[in-house]
Coordinates of C-alpha atoms in Angstrom, one line a residue:
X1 CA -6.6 8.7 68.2
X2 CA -9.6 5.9 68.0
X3 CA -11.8 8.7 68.3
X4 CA -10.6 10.6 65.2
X5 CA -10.1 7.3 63.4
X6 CA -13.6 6.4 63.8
X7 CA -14.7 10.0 62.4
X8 CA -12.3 10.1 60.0
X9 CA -14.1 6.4 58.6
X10 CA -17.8 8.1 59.5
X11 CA -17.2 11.0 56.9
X12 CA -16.0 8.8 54.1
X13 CA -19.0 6.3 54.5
X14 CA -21.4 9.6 54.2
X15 CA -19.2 11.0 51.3
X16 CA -19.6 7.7 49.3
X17 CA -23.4 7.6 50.0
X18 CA -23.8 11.3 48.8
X19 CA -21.5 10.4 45.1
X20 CA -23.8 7.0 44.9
X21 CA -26.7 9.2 45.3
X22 CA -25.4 11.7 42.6
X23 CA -27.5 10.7 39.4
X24 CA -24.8 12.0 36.7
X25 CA -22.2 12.7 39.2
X26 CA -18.1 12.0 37.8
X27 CA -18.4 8.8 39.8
X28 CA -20.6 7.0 37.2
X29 CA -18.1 4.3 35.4
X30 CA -19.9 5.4 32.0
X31 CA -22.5 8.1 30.9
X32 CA -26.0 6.9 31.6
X33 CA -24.5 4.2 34.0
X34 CA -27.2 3.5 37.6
X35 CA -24.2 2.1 39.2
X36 CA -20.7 3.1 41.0
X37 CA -17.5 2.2 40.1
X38 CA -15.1 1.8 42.4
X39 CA -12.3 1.8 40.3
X40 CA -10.1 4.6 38.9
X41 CA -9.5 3.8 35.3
X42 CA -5.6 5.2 33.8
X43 CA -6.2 6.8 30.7
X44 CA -4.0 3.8 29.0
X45 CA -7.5 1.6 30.3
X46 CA -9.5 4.1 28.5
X47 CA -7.7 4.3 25.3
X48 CA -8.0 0.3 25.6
X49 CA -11.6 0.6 25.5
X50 CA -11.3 1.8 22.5
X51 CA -10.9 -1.5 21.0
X52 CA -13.8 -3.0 22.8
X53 CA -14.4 -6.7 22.1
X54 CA -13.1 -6.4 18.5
X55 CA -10.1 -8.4 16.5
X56 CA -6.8 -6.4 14.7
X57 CA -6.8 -7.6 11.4
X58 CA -4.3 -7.3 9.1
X59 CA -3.6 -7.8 5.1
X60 CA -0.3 -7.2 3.6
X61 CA 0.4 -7.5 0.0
X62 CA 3.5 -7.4 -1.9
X63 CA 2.2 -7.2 -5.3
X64 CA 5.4 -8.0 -7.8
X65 CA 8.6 -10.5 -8.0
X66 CA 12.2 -10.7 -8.8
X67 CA 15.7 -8.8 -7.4
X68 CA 14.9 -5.7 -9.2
X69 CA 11.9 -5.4 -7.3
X70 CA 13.0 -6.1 -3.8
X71 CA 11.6 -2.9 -2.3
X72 CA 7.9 -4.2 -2.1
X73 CA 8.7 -7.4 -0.5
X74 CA 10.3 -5.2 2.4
X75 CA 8.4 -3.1 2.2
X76 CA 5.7 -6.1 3.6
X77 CA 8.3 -7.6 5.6
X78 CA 8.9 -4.4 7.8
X79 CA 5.0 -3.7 7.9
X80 CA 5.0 -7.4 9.6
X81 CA 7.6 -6.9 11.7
X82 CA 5.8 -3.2 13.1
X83 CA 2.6 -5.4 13.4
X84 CA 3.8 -8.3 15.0
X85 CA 5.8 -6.1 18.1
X86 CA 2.5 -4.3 18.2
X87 CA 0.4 -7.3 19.9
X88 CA -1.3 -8.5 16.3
X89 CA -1.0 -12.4 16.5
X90 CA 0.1 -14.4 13.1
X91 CA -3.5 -16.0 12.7
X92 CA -5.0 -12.3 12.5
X93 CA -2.0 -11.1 9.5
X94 CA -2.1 -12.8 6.1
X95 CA 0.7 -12.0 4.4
X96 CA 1.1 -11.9 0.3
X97 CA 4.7 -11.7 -0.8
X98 CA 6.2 -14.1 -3.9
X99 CA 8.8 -15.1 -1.7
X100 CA 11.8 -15.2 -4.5
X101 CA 13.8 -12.3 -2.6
X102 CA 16.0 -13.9 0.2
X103 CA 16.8 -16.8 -1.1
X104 CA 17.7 -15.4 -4.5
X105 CA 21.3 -15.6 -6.1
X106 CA 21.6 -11.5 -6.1
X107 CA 20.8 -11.7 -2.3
X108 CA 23.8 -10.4 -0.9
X109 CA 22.5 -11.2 2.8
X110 CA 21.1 -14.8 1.7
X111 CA 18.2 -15.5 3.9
X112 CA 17.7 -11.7 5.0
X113 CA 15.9 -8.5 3.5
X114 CA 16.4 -5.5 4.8
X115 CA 14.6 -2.2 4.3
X116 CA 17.2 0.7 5.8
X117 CA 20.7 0.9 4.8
X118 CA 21.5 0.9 8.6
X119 CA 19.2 -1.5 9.1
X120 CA 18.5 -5.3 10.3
X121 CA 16.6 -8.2 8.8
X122 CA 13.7 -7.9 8.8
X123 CA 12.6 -11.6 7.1
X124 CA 12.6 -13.5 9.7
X125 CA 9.3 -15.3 11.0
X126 CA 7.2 -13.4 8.5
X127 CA 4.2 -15.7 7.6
X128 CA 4.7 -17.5 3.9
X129 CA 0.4 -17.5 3.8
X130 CA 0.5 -16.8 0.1
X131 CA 3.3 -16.9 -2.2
X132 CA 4.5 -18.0 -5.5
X133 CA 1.7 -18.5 -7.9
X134 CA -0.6 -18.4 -4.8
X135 CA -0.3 -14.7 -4.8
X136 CA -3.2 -13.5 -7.4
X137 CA -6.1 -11.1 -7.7
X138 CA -8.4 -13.8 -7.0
X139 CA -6.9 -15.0 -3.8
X140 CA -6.2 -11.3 -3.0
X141 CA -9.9 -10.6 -3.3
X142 CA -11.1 -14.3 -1.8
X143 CA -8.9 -13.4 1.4
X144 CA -10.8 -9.6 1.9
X145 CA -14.0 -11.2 1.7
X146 CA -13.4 -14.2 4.1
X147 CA -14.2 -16.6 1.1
X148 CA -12.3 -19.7 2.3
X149 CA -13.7 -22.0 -0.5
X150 CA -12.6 -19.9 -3.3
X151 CA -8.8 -19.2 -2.2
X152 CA -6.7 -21.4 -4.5
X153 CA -3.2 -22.4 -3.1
X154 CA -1.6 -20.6 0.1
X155 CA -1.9 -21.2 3.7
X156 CA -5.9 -20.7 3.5
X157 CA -5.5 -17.9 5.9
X158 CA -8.6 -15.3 5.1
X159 CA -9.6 -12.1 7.3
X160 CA -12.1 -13.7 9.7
X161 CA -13.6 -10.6 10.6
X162 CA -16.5 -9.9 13.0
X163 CA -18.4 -7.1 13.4
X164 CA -16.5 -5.2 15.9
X165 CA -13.2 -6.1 14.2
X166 CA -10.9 -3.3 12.7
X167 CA -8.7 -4.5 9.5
X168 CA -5.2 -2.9 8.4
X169 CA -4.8 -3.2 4.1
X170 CA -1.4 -2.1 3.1
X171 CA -0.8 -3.0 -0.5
X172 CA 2.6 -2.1 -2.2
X173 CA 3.5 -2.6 -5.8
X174 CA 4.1 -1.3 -9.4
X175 CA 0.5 0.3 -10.7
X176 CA -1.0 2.6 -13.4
X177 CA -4.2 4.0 -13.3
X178 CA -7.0 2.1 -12.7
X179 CA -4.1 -1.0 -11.7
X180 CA -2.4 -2.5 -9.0
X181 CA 0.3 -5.3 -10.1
X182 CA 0.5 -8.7 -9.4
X183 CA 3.0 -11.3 -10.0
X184 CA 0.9 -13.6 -11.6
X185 CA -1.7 -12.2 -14.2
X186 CA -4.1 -10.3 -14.2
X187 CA -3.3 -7.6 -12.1
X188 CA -5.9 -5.8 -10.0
X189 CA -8.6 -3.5 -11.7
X190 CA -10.0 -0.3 -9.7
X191 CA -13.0 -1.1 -9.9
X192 CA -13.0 -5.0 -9.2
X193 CA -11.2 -4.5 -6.0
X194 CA -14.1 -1.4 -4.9
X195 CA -16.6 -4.0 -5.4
X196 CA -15.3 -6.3 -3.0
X197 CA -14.4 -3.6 -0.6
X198 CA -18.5 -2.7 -0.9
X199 CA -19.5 -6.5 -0.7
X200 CA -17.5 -7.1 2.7
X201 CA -19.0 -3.9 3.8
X202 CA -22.2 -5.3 2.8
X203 CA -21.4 -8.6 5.3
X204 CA -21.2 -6.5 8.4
X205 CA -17.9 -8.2 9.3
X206 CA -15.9 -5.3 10.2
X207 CA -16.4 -2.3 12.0
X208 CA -13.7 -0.1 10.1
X209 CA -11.2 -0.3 8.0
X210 CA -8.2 1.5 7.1
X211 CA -5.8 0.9 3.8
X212 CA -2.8 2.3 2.8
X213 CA -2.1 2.3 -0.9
X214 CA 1.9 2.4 -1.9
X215 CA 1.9 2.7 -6.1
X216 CA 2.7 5.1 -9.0
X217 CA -0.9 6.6 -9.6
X218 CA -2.2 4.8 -6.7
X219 CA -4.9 7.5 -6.4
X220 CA -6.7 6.3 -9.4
X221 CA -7.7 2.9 -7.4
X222 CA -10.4 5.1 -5.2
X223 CA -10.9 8.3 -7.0
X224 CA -14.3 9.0 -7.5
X225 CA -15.1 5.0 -7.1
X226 CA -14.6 4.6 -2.9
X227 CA -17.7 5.8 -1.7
X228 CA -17.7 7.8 2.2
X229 CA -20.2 5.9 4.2
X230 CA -18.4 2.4 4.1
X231 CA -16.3 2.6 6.8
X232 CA -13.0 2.9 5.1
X233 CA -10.4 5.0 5.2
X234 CA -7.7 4.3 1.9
X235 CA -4.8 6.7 2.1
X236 CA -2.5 6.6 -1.1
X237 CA 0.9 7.3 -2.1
X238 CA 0.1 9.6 -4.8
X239 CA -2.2 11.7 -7.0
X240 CA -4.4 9.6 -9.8
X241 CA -2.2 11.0 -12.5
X242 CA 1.3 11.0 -10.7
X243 CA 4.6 8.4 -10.0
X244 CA 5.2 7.3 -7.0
X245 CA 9.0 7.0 -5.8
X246 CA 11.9 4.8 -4.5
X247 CA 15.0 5.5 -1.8
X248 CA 17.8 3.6 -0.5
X249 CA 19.2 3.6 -4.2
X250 CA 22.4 2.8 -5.4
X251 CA 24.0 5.9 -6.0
X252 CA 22.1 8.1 -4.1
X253 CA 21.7 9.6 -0.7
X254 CA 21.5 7.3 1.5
X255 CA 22.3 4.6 -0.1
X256 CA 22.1 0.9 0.4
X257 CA 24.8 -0.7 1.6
X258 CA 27.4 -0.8 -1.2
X259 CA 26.7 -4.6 -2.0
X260 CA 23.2 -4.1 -2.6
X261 CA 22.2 -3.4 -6.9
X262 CA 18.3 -2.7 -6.2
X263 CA 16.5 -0.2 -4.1
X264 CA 15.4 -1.0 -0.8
X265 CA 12.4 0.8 0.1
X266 CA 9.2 3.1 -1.4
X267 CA 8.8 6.6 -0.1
X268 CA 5.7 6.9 1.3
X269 CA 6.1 3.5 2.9
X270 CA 9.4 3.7 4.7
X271 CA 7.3 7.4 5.8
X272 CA 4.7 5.7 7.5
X273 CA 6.8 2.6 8.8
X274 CA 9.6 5.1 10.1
X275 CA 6.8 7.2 12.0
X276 CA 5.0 4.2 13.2
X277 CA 8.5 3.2 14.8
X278 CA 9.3 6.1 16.2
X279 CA 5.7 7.3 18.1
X280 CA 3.3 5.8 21.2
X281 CA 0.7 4.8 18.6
X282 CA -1.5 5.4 21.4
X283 CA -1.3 9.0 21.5
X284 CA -0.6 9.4 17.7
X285 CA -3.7 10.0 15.6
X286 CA -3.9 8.8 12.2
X287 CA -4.4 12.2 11.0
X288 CA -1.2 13.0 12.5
X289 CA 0.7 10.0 11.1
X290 CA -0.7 10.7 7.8
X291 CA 0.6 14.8 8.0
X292 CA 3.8 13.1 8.9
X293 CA 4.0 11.1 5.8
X294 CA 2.7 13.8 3.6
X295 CA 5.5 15.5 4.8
X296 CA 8.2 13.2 4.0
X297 CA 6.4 11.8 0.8
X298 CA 6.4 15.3 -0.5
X299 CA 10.0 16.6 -0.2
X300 CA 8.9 18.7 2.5
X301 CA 6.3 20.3 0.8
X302 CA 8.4 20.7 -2.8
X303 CA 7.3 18.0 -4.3
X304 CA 10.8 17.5 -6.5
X305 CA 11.0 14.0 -6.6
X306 CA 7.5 13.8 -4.6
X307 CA 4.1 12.7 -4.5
X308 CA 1.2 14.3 -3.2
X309 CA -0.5 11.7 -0.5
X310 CA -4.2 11.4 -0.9
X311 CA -7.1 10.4 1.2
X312 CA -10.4 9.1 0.5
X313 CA -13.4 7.1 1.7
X314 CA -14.4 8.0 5.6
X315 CA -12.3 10.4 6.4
X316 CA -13.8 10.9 10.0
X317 CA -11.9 7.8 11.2
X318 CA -8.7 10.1 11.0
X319 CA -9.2 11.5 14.8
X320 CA -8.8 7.5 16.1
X321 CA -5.7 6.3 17.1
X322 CA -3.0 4.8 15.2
X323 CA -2.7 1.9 17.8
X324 CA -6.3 0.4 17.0
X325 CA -5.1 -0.3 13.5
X326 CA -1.3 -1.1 13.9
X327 CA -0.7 -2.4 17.6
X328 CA 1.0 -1.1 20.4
X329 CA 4.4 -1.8 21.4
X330 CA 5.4 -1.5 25.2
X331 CA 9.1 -0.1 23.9
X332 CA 7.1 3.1 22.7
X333 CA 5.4 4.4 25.9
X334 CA 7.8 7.1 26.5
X335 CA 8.0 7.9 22.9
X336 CA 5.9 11.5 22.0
X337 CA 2.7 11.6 19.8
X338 CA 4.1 13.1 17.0
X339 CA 6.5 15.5 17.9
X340 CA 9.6 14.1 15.8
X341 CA 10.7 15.8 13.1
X342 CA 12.1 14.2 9.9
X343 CA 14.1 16.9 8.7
X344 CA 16.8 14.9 6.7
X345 CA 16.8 15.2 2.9
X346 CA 16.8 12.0 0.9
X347 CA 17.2 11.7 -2.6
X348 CA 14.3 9.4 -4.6
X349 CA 13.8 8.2 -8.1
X350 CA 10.3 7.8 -10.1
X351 CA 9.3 4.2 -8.9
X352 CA 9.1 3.5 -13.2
X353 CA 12.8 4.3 -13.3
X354 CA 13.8 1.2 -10.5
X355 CA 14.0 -1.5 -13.0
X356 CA 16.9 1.0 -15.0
X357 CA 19.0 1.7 -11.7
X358 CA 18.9 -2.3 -11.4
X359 CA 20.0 -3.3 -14.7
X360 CA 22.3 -0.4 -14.9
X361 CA 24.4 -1.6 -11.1
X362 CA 24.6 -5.0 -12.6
X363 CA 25.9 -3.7 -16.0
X364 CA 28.5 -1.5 -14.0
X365 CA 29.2 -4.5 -11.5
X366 CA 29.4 -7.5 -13.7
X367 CA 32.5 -9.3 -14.8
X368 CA 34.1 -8.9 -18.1
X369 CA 33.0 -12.2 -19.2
X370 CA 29.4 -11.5 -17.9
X371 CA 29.0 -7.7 -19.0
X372 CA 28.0 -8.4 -22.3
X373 CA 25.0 -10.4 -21.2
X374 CA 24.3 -7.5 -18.7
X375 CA 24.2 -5.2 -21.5
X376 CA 22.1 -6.9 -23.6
X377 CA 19.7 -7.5 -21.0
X378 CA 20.0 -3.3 -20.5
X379 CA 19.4 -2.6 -24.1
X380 CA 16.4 -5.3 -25.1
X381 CA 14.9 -3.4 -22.0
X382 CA 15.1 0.0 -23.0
X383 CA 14.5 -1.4 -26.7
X384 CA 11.1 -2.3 -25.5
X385 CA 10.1 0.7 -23.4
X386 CA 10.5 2.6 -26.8
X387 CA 8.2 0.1 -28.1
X388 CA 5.5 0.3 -25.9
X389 CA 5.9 4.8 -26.0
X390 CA 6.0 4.8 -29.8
X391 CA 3.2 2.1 -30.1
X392 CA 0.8 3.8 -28.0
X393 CA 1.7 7.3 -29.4
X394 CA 1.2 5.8 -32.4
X395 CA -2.1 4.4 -31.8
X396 CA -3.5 8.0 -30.5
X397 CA -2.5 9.9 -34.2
X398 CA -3.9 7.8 -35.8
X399 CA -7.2 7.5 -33.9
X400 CA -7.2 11.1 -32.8
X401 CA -4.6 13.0 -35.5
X402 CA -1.2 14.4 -35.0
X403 CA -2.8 17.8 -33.5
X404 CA -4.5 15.7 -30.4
X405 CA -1.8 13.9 -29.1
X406 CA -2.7 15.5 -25.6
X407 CA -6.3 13.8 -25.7
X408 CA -4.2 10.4 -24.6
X409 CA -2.6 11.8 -21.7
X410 CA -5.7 13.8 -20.3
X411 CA -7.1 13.4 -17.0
X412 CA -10.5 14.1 -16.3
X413 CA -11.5 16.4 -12.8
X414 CA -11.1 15.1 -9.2
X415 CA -14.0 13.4 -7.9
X416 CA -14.6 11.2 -11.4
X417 CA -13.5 7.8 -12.1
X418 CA -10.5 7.1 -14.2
X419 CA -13.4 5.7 -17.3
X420 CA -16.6 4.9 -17.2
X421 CA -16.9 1.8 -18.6
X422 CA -14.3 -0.6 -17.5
X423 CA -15.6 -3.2 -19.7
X424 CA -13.8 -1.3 -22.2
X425 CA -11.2 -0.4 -20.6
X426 CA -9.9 -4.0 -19.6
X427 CA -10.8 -5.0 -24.0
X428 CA -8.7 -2.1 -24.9
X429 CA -5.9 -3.3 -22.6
X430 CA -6.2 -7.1 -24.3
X431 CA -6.5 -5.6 -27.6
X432 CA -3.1 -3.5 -27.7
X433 CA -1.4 -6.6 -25.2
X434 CA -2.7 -9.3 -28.0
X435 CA -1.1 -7.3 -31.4
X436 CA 1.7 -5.2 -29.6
X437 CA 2.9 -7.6 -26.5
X438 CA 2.7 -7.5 -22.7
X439 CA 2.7 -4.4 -21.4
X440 CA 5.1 -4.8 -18.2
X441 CA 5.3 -2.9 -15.2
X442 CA 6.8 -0.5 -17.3
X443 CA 4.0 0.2 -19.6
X444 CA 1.2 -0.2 -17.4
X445 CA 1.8 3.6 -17.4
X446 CA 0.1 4.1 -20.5
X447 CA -3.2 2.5 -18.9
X448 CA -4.9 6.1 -18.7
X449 CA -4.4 6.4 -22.9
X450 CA -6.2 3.1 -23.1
X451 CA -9.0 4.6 -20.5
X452 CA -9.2 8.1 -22.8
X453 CA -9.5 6.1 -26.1
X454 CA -13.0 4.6 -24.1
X455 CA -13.7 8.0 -22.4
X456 CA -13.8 9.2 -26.3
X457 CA -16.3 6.6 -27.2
X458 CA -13.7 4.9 -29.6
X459 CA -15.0 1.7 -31.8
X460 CA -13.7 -1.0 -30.6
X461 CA -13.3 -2.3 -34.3
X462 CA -11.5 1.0 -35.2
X463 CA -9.2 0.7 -32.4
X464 CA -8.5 -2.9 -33.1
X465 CA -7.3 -1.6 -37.1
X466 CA -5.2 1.3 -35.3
X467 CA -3.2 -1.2 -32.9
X468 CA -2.9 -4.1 -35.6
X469 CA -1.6 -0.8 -38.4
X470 CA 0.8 -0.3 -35.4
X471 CA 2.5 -3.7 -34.4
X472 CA 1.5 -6.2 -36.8
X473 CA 4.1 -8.9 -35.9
X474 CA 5.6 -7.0 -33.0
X475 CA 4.2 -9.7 -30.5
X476 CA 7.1 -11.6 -30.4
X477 CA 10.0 -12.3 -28.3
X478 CA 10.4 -12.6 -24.6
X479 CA 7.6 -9.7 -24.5
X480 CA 5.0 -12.1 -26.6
X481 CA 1.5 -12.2 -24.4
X482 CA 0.4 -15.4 -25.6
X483 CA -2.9 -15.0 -24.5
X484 CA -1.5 -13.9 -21.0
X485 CA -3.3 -10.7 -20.1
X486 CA -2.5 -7.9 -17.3
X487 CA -6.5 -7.7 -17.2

């Protein structure tokens, strides 16, 4: 027995000499490597290498405020929760949200949001970092960039990256083309929030980056402006030209439950949250997760009360995993890659249609003594969505002629910017808000007939006559701008 033992113990010795001596043999810890590693890496250590030395960073922005608008700010609060069970620590998330939602008097949960009918709260210990009138464009911007002497208000809390440090944008909110909204004015232009994404670029402090862009016409931020060769991946809700949408709507299927007035969530982000939730991130790809969510976002493909999900920037980041972005959570090991099928139908609403289903549940819901308030909150609304369509109608005969009405709504090919000159762009805005009142989260919609009227190389001064022809003494009311501009 000693005698085989020692044999036995003679034969391994010369087998581990003979791999040592092997100069690209499967022994080598790395490619390249002059040395031997005794240790036999799991593929779980390998995916972890993956990471490297780097940081998860995360940005979540909830981009609007009030009841009506409830969906965004759980929309954010979910994203944190996913994060959060996924390893990233609070000093690596900044989180914009106004804040106004769970404690507000409509809150039928005080001091909870949810973001599924059948789900649980999902509020609690998400970081306050920036909220009220901390939550602007400025701070938004300040925060990307690292720029803790320009932040004004808030927590302070700015993406710190190094390097070798991956960062996770989600942004969720009303928009238009060529705008993202904000609760506090002015809202976020295309082009400003490009620039800053080339200017951290420019830094070095990141080594990729991967945004996911929840708003009606949310294509329009990166079309033809997000160049490929910064290291970022943006993946958004919809076409440059097309809604996005809303579920968990009173009234529809599934609905909230029965207490709630509002909507609860925005398709394409309870798609990707949903999927994130119900996959080992690190197996799933974010091509796959991102097939997934076209897949839901769309209808299944028929696109009736749908949005086409676009991609732009570096698409080559796509094979990586999900889990270098998002986290991992232990609960998910057994969970597949991205074999679950979502194959439930759900009925959704054009996001620009939320604000109606609200006013109209509290209408239906309200008291005798309080209805007529409810419907007179109901009919100024719609009064001044007919406003802002007839103003801006009117504005495009009168500059273009009856026969050209279309020349307002165009869109120009894929791979070109919303305008070229977005100088313009943000004076025509001003001009129309300054004679004909703000334009709401409502009428941001008509931003692509204020981008045409510059793509048309419009006077300025001849525009100017057209809007003041159109609403002299319209700018009144609870609509007034008062020098209050969206851009």
């Amino acid at each position: 027995m000693a005698c085989c033992s020692y044999r036995l113990i003679c034969l391994l010795l010369v087998l581990m000499m003979v791999m040592m001596a092997l100069p690209n043999g499967a022994a080598a810890a790395r490619t390249g490597s002059d040395y031997w590693d005794p240790f036999i890496r799991s593929p779980v250590d390998l995916e972890d290498d993956e990471l490297g030395n780097g940081t998860r960073w995360a940005l979540l922005v909830a981009g609007s405020k009030g009841y009506k608008s409830y969906r965004h700010q759980a929309n954010v609060c979910h994203a944190y929760q996913i994060l959060k069970r996924g390893g990233l620590k609070d000093e690596n998330i900044v989180v914009f949200m106004y804040d106004d939602i769970a404690t507000c008097n409509e809150n039928p949960r005080p001091g909870t949001i949810i973001h599924h009918p059948e789900g649980g709260d999902v509020y609690a210990g998400v970081p306050k970092d920036y909220t009220g009138a901390a939550v602007t464009a400025d701070n938004f911007f300040a925060v990307i960039l690292g720029d803790k002497s320009s932040v004004k208000g808030g927590s302070g809390k700015v993406i710190d990256s190094k390097p070798d440090d991956r960062i996770f944008l989600y942004y969720t909110d009303h928009g238009a083309a060529g705008l993202l909204g904000m609760p506090e004015k002015p809202y976020v232009v295309a082009n400003d929030f490009v620039e800053v994404l080339k200017k951290k670029h420019a830094m070095g402090t990141y080594k990729e980056m991967v945004i996911y862009l929840e708003a009606c016409e949310s294509g329009s931020i990166f079309e033809g402006l997000l160049p490929e060769d910064l290291n970022i991946y943006a993946i958004t809700s919809t076409k440059p030209e097309e809604p996005s949408y809303i579920i968990y709507c009173p009234d529809m299927n599934p609905p909230p439950p029965p207490e709630y007035t509002t909507c609860l969530g925005d398709t394409f982000s309870v798609a990707w949250m949903e999927d994130s939730e119900t996959h080992n991130l690190k197996k799933e790809s974010l091509a796959q997760q991102i097939n997934k969510v076209k897949e839901r976002t769309s209808m299944f493909g028929t696109y009736a009360n749908g949005s086409h999900v676009m991609e732009y920037g570096t698409k080559v980041i796509k094979p990586e995993k999900v889990y270098l972005y998002q986290g991992y959570n232990p609960e998910t090991a057994n969970l597949p890659a991205n074999r679950i099928h979502f194959d439930k139908k759900m009925e959704s609403v054009n996001q620009r249609d939320g604000d109606l289903i609200y006013l109209w549940q509290k209408y239906k819901r309200s008291s005798v003594s309080n209805r007529a308030d409810a419907l007179k909150q109901m009919t100024e609304t719609l009064r001044y969505m007919a406003h802002l369509d007839s103003s801006v109608n009117m504005i495009g005969v009168l500059l273009f002629g009856p026969q050209n009405g279309s020349i307002l709504r165009s869109s120009r090919g894929r791979g070109l910017p919303l305008v070229d000159d977005w100088d313009c762009l943000k004076s025509m805005t001003r001009l129309f808000e300054k004679h004909c009142g703000l334009l709401t989260e409502y009428g941001m919609k008509h931003m692509r007939a204020f981008a045409n009227i510059c793509n048309n190389l419009v006077e300025e001064t001849e525009v100017e006559e057209a809007i003041i022809a159109t609403c002299s003494g319209k700018n009144i009311g609870p609509y007034a701008s008062l020098g209050a501009y969206s851009v």
